[in-house]
C-alpha cells in the first residue's frame, strides 16, 4: 500500500503544479471547493460556476487524490 499511496501523492503533486501553472492562483469555473454541510460535520465538494465564483478564493480550492469513485474538477 505504501507504493500505491506514494504514487497517488506523485500524481497529486504533478496535477497541483500543472493547475497552478495553467490556471494561476485564483479559482476558476470548474474548480472544486469544499463547503460545510449544514446538516452534518462533513464537507462535500461543489463545482464552481460563474454564479458562485466570487464567494471563494484559492484557499477553498481542493484537488482530489486519484482513486475510485472520486469527483474530479470540470476544467482543464
mmCIF file of C-alpha atoms in Angstrom:
data_model
loop_
_atom_site.group_PDB
_atom_site.id
_atom_site.type_symbol
_atom_site.label_atom_id
_atom_site.label_comp_id
_atom_site.label_asym_id
_atom_site.label_seq_id
_atom_site.Cartn_x
_atom_site.Cartn_y
_atom_site.Cartn_z
ATOM 1 C CA UNK A 1 0.000 0.000 0.000
ATOM 2 C CA UNK A 2 2.947 2.290 0.570
ATOM 3 C CA UNK A 3 3.709 2.246 -3.171
ATOM 4 C CA UNK A 4 0.098 2.986 -4.073
ATOM 5 C CA UNK A 5 -0.088 5.931 -1.676
ATOM 6 C CA UNK A 6 3.278 7.213 -2.895
ATOM 7 C CA UNK A 7 2.104 7.095 -6.497
ATOM 8 C CA UNK A 8 -1.136 8.881 -5.574
ATOM 9 C CA UNK A 9 0.933 11.625 -3.939
ATOM 10 C CA UNK A 10 3.171 11.890 -7.011
ATOM 11 C CA UNK A 11 0.179 12.276 -9.334
ATOM 12 C CA UNK A 12 -1.433 14.805 -6.983
ATOM 13 C CA UNK A 13 1.782 16.875 -6.821
ATOM 14 C CA UNK A 14 2.112 16.911 -10.623
ATOM 15 C CA UNK A 15 -1.528 17.883 -11.105
ATOM 16 C CA UNK A 16 -1.307 20.616 -8.455
ATOM 17 C CA UNK A 17 1.788 22.083 -10.137
ATOM 18 C CA UNK A 18 0.096 21.900 -13.534
ATOM 19 C CA UNK A 19 -3.093 23.519 -12.226
ATOM 20 C CA UNK A 20 -1.169 26.439 -10.721
ATOM 21 C CA UNK A 21 0.960 26.902 -13.856
ATOM 22 C CA UNK A 22 -2.014 26.852 -16.255
ATOM 23 C CA UNK A 23 -4.775 28.489 -14.235
ATOM 24 C CA UNK A 24 -2.915 30.619 -11.696
ATOM 25 C CA UNK A 25 -3.610 31.298 -8.042
ATOM 26 C CA UNK A 26 -7.304 32.176 -8.381
ATOM 27 C CA UNK A 27 -10.289 29.876 -8.515
ATOM 28 C CA UNK A 28 -11.798 29.380 -11.966
ATOM 29 C CA UNK A 29 -15.096 27.989 -13.194
ATOM 30 C CA UNK A 30 -14.996 24.206 -12.892
ATOM 31 C CA UNK A 31 -12.752 24.063 -9.801
ATOM 32 C CA UNK A 32 -13.885 22.064 -6.794
ATOM 33 C CA UNK A 33 -14.324 23.752 -3.422
ATOM 34 C CA UNK A 34 -15.393 22.293 -0.105
ATOM 35 C CA UNK A 35 -18.460 23.672 1.585
ATOM 36 C CA UNK A 36 -19.640 22.845 5.056
ATOM 37 C CA UNK A 37 -22.785 20.728 5.019
ATOM 38 C CA UNK A 38 -25.210 22.366 7.437
ATOM 39 C CA UNK A 39 -26.769 19.012 8.425
ATOM 40 C CA UNK A 40 -23.529 17.278 9.456
ATOM 41 C CA UNK A 41 -19.868 17.776 10.276
ATOM 42 C CA UNK A 42 -18.747 16.565 6.847
ATOM 43 C CA UNK A 43 -17.846 18.604 3.798
ATOM 44 C CA UNK A 44 -18.818 17.939 0.223
ATOM 45 C CA UNK A 45 -17.166 19.204 -2.966
ATOM 46 C CA UNK A 46 -19.033 21.761 -5.062
ATOM 47 C CA UNK A 47 -18.154 22.718 -8.639
ATOM 48 C CA UNK A 48 -17.590 26.440 -9.081
ATOM 49 C CA UNK A 49 -19.818 28.213 -11.554
ATOM 50 C CA UNK A 50 -19.851 31.791 -12.786
ATOM 51 C CA UNK A 51 -22.587 32.493 -10.219
ATOM 52 C CA UNK A 52 -20.645 31.415 -7.110
ATOM 53 C CA UNK A 53 -17.082 32.158 -8.259
ATOM 54 C CA UNK A 54 -16.771 35.373 -6.223
ATOM 55 C CA UNK A 55 -17.616 33.576 -2.966
ATOM 56 C CA UNK A 56 -14.357 31.571 -2.894
ATOM 57 C CA UNK A 57 -10.606 32.102 -3.104
ATOM 58 C CA UNK A 58 -7.658 29.802 -3.836
ATOM 59 C CA UNK A 59 -7.622 28.572 -0.239
ATOM 60 C CA UNK A 60 -11.027 26.942 -0.771
ATOM 61 C CA UNK A 61 -9.998 25.034 -3.915
ATOM 62 C CA UNK A 62 -9.408 21.314 -3.441
ATOM 63 C CA UNK A 63 -7.756 18.797 -5.720
ATOM 64 C CA UNK A 64 -8.764 15.190 -5.121
ATOM 65 C CA UNK A 65 -6.397 12.266 -4.826
ATOM 66 C CA UNK A 66 -6.819 9.902 -7.769
ATOM 67 C CA UNK A 67 -8.834 6.866 -6.826
ATOM 68 C CA UNK A 68 -12.139 5.056 -7.006
ATOM 69 C CA UNK A 69 -15.458 6.956 -7.063
ATOM 70 C CA UNK A 70 -13.839 10.411 -6.936
ATOM 71 C CA UNK A 71 -15.332 13.698 -8.141
ATOM 72 C CA UNK A 72 -12.842 15.496 -10.382
ATOM 73 C CA UNK A 73 -12.755 19.193 -11.360
ATOM 74 C CA UNK A 74 -14.654 20.058 -14.539
ATOM 75 C CA UNK A 75 -11.977 22.304 -16.050
ATOM 76 C CA UNK A 76 -8.589 21.745 -17.679
#
